[in-house]
PDB file of C-alpha atoms in Angstrom:
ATOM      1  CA  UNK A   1      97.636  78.230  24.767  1.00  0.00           C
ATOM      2  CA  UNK A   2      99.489  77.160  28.271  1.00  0.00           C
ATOM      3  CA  UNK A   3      97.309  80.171  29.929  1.00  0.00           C
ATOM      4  CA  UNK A   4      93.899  78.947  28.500  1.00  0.00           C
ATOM      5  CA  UNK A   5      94.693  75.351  29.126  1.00  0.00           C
ATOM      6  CA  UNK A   6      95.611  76.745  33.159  1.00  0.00           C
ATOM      7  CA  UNK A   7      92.264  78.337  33.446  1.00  0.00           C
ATOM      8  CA  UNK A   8      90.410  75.879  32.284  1.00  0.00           C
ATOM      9  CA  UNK A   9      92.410  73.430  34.765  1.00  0.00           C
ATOM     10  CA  UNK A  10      91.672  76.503  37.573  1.00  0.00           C
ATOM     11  CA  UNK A  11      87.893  76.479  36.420  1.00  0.00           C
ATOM     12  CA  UNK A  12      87.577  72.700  36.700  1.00  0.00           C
ATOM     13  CA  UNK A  13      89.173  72.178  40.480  1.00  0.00           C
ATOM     14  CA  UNK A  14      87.443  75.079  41.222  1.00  0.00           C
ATOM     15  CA  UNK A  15      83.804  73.901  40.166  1.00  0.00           C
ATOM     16  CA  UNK A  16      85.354  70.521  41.597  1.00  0.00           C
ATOM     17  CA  UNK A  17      84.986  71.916  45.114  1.00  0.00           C
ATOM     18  CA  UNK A  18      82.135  73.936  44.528  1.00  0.00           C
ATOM     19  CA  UNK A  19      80.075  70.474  44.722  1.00  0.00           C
ATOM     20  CA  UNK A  20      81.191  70.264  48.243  1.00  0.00           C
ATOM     21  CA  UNK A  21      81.281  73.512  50.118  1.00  0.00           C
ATOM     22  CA  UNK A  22      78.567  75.125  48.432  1.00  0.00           C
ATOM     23  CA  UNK A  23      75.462  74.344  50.219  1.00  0.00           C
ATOM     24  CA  UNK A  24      73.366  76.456  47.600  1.00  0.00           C
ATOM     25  CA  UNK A  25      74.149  74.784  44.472  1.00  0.00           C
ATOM     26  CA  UNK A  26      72.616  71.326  43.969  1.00  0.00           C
ATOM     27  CA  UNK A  27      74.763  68.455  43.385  1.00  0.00           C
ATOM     28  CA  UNK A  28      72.993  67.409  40.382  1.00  0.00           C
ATOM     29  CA  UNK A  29      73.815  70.898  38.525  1.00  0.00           C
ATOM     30  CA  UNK A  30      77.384  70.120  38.091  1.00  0.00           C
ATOM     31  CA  UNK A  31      78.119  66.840  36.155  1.00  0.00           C
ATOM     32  CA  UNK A  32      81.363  65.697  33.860  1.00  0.00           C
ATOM     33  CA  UNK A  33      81.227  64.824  30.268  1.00  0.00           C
ATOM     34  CA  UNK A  34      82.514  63.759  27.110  1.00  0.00           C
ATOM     35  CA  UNK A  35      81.607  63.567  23.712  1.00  0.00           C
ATOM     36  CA  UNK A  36      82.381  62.696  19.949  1.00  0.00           C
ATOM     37  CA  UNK A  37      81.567  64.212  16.795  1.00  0.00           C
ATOM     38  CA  UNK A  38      83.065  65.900  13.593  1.00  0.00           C
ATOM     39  CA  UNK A  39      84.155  69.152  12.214  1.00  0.00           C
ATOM     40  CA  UNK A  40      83.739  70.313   9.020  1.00  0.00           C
ATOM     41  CA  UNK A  41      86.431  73.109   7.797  1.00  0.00           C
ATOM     42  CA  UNK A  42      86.005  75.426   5.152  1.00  0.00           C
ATOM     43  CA  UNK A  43      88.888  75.465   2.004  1.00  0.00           C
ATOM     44  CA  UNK A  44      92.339  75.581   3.416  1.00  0.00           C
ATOM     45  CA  UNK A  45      94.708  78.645   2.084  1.00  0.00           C
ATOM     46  CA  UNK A  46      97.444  75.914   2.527  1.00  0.00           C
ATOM     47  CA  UNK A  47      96.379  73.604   0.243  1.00  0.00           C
ATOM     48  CA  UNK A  48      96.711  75.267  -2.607  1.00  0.00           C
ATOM     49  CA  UNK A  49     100.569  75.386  -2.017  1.00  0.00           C
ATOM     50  CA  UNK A  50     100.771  71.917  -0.937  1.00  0.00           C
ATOM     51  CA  UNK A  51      99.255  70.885  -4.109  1.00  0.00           C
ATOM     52  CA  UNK A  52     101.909  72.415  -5.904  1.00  0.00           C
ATOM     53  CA  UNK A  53     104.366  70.859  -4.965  1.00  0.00           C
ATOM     54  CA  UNK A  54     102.542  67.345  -5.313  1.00  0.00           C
ATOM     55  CA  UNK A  55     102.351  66.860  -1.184  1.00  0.00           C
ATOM     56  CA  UNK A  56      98.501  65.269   0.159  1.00  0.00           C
ATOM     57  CA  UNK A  57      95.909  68.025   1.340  1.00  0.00           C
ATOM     58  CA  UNK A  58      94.747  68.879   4.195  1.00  0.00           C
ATOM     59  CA  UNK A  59      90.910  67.008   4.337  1.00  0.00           C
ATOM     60  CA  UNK A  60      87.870  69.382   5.246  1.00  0.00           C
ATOM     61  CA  UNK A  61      86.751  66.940   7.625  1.00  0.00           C
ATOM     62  CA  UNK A  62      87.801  65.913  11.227  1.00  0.00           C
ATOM     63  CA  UNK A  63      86.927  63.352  13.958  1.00  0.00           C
ATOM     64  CA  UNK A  64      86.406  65.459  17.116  1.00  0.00           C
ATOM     65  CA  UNK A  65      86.617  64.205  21.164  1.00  0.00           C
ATOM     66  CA  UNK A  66      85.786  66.521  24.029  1.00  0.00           C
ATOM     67  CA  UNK A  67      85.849  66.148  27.914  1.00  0.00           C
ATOM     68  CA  UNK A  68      84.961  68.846  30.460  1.00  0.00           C
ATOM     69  CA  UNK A  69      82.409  70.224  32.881  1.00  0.00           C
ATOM     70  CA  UNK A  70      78.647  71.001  32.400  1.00  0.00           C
ATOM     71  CA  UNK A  71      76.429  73.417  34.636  1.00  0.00           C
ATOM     72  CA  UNK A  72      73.029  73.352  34.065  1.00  0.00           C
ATOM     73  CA  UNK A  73      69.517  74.294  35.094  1.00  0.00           C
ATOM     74  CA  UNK A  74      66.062  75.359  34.232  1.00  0.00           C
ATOM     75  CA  UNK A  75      67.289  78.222  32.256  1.00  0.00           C
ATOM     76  CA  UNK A  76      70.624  77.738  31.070  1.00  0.00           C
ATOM     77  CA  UNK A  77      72.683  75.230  30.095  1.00  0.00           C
ATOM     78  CA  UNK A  78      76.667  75.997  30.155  1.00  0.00           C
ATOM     79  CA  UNK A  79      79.656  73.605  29.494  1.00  0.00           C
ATOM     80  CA  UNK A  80      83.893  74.052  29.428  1.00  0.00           C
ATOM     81  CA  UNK A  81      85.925  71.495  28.286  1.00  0.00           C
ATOM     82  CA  UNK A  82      88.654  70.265  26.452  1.00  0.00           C
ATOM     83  CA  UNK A  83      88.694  69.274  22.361  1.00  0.00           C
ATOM     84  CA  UNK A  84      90.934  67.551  20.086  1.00  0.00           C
ATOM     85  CA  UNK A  85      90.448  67.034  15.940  1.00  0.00           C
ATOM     86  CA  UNK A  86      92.345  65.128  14.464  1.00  0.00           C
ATOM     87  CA  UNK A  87      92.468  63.968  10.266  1.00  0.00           C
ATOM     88  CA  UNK A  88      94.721  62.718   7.735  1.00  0.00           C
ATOM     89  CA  UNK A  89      95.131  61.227   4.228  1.00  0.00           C
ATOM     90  CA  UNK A  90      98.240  60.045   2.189  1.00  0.00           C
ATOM     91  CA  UNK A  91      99.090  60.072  -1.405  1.00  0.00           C
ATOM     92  CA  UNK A  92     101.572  58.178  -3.694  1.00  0.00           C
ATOM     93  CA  UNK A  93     104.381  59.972  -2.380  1.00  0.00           C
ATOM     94  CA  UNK A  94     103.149  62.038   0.855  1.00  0.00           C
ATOM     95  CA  UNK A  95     100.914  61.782   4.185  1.00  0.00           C
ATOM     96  CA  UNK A  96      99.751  63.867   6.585  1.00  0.00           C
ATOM     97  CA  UNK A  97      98.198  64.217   9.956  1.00  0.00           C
ATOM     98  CA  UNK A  98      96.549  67.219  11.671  1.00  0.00           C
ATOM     99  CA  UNK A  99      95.851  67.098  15.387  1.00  0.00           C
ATOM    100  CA  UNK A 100      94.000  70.253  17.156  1.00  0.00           C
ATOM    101  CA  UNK A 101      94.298  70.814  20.657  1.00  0.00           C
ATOM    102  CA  UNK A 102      91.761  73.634  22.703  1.00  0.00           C
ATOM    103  CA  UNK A 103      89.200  74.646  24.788  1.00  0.00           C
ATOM    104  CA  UNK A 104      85.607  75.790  23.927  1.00  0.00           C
ATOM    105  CA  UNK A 105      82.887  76.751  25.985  1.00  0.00           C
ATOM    106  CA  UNK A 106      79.661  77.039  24.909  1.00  0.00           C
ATOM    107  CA  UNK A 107      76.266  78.747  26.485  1.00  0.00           C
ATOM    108  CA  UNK A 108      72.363  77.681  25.584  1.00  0.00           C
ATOM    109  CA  UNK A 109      69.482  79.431  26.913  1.00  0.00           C
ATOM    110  CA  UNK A 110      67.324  76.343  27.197  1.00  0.00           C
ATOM    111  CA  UNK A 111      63.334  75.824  26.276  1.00  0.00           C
ATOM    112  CA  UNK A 112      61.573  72.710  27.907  1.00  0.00           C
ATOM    113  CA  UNK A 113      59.645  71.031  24.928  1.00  0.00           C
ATOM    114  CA  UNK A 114      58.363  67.801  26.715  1.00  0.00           C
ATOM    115  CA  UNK A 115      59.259  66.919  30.317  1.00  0.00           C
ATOM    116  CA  UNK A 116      62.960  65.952  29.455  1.00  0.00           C
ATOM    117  CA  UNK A 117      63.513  67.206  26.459  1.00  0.00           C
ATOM    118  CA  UNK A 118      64.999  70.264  25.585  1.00  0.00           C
ATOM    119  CA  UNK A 119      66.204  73.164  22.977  1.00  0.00           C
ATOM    120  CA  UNK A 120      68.747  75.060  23.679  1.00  0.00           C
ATOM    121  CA  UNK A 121      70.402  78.179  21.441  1.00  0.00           C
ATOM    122  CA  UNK A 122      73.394  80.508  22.100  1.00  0.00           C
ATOM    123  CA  UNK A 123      77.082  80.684  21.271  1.00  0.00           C
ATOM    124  CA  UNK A 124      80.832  78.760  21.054  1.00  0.00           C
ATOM    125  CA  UNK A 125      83.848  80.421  22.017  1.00  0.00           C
ATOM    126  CA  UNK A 126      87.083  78.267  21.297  1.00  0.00           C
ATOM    127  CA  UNK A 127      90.717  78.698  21.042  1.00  0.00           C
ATOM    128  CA  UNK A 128      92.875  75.263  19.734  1.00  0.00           C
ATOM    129  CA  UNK A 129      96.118  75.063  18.453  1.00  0.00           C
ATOM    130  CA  UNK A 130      96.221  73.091  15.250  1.00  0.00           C
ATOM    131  CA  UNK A 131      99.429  70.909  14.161  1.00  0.00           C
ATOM    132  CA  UNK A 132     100.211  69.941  10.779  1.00  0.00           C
ATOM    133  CA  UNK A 133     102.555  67.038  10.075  1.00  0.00           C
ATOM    134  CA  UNK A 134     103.652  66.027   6.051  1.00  0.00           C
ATOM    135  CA  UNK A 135     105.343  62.984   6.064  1.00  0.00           C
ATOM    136  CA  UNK A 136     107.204  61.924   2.759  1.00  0.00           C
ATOM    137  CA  UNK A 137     107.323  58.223   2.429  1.00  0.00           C
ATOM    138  CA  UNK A 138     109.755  57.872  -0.108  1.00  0.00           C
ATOM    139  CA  UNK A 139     112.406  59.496   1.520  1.00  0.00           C
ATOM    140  CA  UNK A 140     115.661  56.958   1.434  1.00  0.00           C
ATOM    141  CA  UNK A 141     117.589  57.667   4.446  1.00  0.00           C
ATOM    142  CA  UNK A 142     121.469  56.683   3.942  1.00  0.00           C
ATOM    143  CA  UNK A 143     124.021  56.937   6.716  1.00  0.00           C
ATOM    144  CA  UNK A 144     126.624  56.528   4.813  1.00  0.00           C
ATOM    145  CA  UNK A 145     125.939  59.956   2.862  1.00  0.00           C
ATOM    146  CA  UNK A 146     123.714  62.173   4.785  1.00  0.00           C
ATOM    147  CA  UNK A 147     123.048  65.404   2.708  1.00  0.00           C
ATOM    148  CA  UNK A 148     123.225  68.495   5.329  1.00  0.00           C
ATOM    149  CA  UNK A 149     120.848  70.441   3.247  1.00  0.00           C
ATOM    150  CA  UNK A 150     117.424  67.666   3.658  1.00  0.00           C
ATOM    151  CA  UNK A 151     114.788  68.501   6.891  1.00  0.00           C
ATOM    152  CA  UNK A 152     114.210  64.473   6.300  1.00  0.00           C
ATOM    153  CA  UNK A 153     111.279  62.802   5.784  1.00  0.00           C
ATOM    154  CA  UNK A 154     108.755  65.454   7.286  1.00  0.00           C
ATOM    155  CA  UNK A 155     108.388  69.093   8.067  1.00  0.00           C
ATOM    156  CA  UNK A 156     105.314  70.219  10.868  1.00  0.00           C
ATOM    157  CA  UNK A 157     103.456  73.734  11.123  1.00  0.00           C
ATOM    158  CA  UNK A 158     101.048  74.622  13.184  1.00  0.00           C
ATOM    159  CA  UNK A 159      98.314  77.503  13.294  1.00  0.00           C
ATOM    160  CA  UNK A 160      96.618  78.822  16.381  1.00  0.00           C
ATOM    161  CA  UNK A 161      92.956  79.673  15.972  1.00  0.00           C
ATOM    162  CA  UNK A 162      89.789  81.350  17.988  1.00  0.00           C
ATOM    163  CA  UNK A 163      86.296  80.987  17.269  1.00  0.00           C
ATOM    164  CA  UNK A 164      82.703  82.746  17.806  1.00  0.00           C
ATOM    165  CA  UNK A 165      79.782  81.441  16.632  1.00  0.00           C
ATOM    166  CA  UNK A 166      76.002  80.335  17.006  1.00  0.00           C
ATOM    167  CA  UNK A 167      75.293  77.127  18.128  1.00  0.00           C
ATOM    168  CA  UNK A 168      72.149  75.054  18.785  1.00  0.00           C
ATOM    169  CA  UNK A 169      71.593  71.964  21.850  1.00  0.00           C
ATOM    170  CA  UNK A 170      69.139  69.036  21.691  1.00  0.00           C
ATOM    171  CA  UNK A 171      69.364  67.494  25.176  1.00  0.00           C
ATOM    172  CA  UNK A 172      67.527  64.125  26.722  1.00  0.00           C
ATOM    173  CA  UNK A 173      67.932  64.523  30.485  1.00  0.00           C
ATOM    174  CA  UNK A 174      67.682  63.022  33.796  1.00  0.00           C
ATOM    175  CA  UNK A 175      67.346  59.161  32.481  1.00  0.00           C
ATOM    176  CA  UNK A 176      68.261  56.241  34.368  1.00  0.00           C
ATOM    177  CA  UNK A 177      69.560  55.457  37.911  1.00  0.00           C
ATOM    178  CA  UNK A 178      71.766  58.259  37.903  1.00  0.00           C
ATOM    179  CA  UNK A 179      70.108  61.180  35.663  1.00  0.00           C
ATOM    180  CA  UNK A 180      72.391  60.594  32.713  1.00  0.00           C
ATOM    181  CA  UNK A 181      72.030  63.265  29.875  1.00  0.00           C
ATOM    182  CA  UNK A 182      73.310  63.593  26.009  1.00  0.00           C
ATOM    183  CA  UNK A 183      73.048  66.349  24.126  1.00  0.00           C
ATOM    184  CA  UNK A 184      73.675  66.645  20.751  1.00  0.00           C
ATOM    185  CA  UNK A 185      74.917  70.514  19.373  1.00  0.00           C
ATOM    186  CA  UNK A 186      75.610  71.769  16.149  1.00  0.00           C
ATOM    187  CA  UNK A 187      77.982  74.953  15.490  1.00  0.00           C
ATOM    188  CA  UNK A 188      78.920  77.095  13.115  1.00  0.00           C
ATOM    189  CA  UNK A 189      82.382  78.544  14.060  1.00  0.00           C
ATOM    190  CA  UNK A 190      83.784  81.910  12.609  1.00  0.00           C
ATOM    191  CA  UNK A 191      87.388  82.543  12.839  1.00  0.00           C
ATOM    192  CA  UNK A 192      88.319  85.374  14.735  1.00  0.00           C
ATOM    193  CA  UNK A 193      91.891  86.160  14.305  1.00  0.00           C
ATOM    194  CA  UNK A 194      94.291  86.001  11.228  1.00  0.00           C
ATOM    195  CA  UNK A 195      97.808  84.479  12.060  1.00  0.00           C
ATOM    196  CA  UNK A 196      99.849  82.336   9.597  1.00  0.00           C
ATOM    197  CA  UNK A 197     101.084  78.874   9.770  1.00  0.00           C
ATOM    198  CA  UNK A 198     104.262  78.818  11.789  1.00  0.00           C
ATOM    199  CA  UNK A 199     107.025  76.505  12.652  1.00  0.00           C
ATOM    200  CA  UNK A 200     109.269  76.301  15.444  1.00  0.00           C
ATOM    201  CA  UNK A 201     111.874  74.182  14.072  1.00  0.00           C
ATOM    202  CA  UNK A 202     112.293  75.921  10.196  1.00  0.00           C
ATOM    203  CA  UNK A 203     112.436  79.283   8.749  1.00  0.00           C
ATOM    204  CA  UNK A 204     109.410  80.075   6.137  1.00  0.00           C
ATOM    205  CA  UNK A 205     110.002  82.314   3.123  1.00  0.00           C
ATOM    206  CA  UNK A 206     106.249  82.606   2.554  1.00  0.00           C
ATOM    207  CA  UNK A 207     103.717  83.403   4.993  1.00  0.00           C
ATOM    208  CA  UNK A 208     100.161  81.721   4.679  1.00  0.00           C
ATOM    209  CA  UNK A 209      97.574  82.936   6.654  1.00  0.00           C
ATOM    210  CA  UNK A 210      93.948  81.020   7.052  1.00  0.00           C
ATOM    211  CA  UNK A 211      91.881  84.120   7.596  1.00  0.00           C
ATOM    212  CA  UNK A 212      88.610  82.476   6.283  1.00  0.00           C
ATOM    213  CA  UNK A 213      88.672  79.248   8.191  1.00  0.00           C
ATOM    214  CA  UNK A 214      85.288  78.557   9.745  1.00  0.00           C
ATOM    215  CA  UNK A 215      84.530  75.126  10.954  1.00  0.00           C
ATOM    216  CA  UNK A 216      81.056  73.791  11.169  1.00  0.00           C
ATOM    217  CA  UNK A 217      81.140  71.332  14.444  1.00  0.00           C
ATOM    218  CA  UNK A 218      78.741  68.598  15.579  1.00  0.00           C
ATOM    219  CA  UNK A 219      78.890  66.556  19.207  1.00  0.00           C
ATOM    220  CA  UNK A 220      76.834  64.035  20.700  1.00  0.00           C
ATOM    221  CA  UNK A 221      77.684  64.718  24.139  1.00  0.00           C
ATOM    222  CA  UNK A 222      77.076  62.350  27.262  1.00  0.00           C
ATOM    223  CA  UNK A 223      76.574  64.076  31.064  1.00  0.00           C
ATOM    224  CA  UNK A 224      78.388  61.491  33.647  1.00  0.00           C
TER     225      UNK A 224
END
């Protein structure tokens, strides 16, 4: 995750001075953005165990942010950027809170409909790390007898994830005083890899792995 998260940083001061020394890109085909949206994940393998044992599931649905870099012209329509999801729900006795951390970028071939409106199809690539948190909220903490053999009130896993898919752009461009764009893309995600939920603070007896966890993701996305 720390070498994805240094490339992107690479990409971005790169690109960053790109605007200035090179005279054969336009300006105008580089701009920031950032975006909001939801994520929609198929049936977690987890949940079945933390129903079990009476703790909250995981939701199927996330809010989603993203940042990054967009390059863009008649032809092609490319962005890299950073995403966070984040969800959570509580019970009678239990809550938790998932929070995602990645990169994606995503490519579009682009078709001009009207003057600035355009279609754009292609693909997502993503990698996120994705941090589970189960808090128990009747957990009585007594200093005067602290039992050796309790984690406390919470335990956290996390799961680390890549993604391919087909995707699909709707942009409005070049409005206003400064050419402002939003897009709006839909995604459909397929895992890629198979590793389990992990901790790095407690030892698991079980191993749960999340090999069928594809995530349908929508953005409305704004060009700075």
């Amino acid at each position: 995750m720390k070498t994805v998260v240094s490339l992107f940083l690479f990409f971005f001061s790169f690109v960053s001075n790109a605007q200035d020394t090179l005279k054969f890109v336009e300006k105008d085909h580089f701009k920031l953005f950032v975006g909001v949206g939801a994520s929609f994940v198929d049936a977690y393998e987890i949940n079945k165990f933390l129903s079990q044992n009476n703790i909250q599931t995981i939701v199927p649905v996330d809010i989603n942010a993203t940042a990054g870099i967009i390059f863009y012209n008649d032809n092609v329509d490319i962005d890299l950027g950073y995403e966070l999801f984040a969800s959570g729900k509580s019970n009678e006795t239990t809550r938790n809170r998932v929070i995602s951390n990645g990169v994606k970028l995503r490519a579009h071939y682009v078709f001009q409909v009207f003057k600035n409106f355009e279609i754009g199809t292609g693909f997502n690539v993503s990698y996120a790390k994705r941090k589970l948190s189960v808090f128990y909220t009747d957990y009585v903490l007594d200093f005067d007898n602290l039992n050796p053999n309790l984690n406390g009130n919470q335990f956290t896993l996390y799961l680390e994830k890549g993604y391919v898919g087909p995707s699909i752009s709707f942009k409005i461009k070049e409005t206003g005083r400064n050419f402002q764009q939003t897009k709006i893309t839909i995604a459909y995600e397929f895992s890629i890899n198979n590793k389990p939920w992990q901790s790095d603070a407690l030892k698991s007896q079980n191993v749960i792995y999340e090999k069928n966890l594809n995530q349908l993701v929508m953005n409305v996305i704004f060009c700075l």
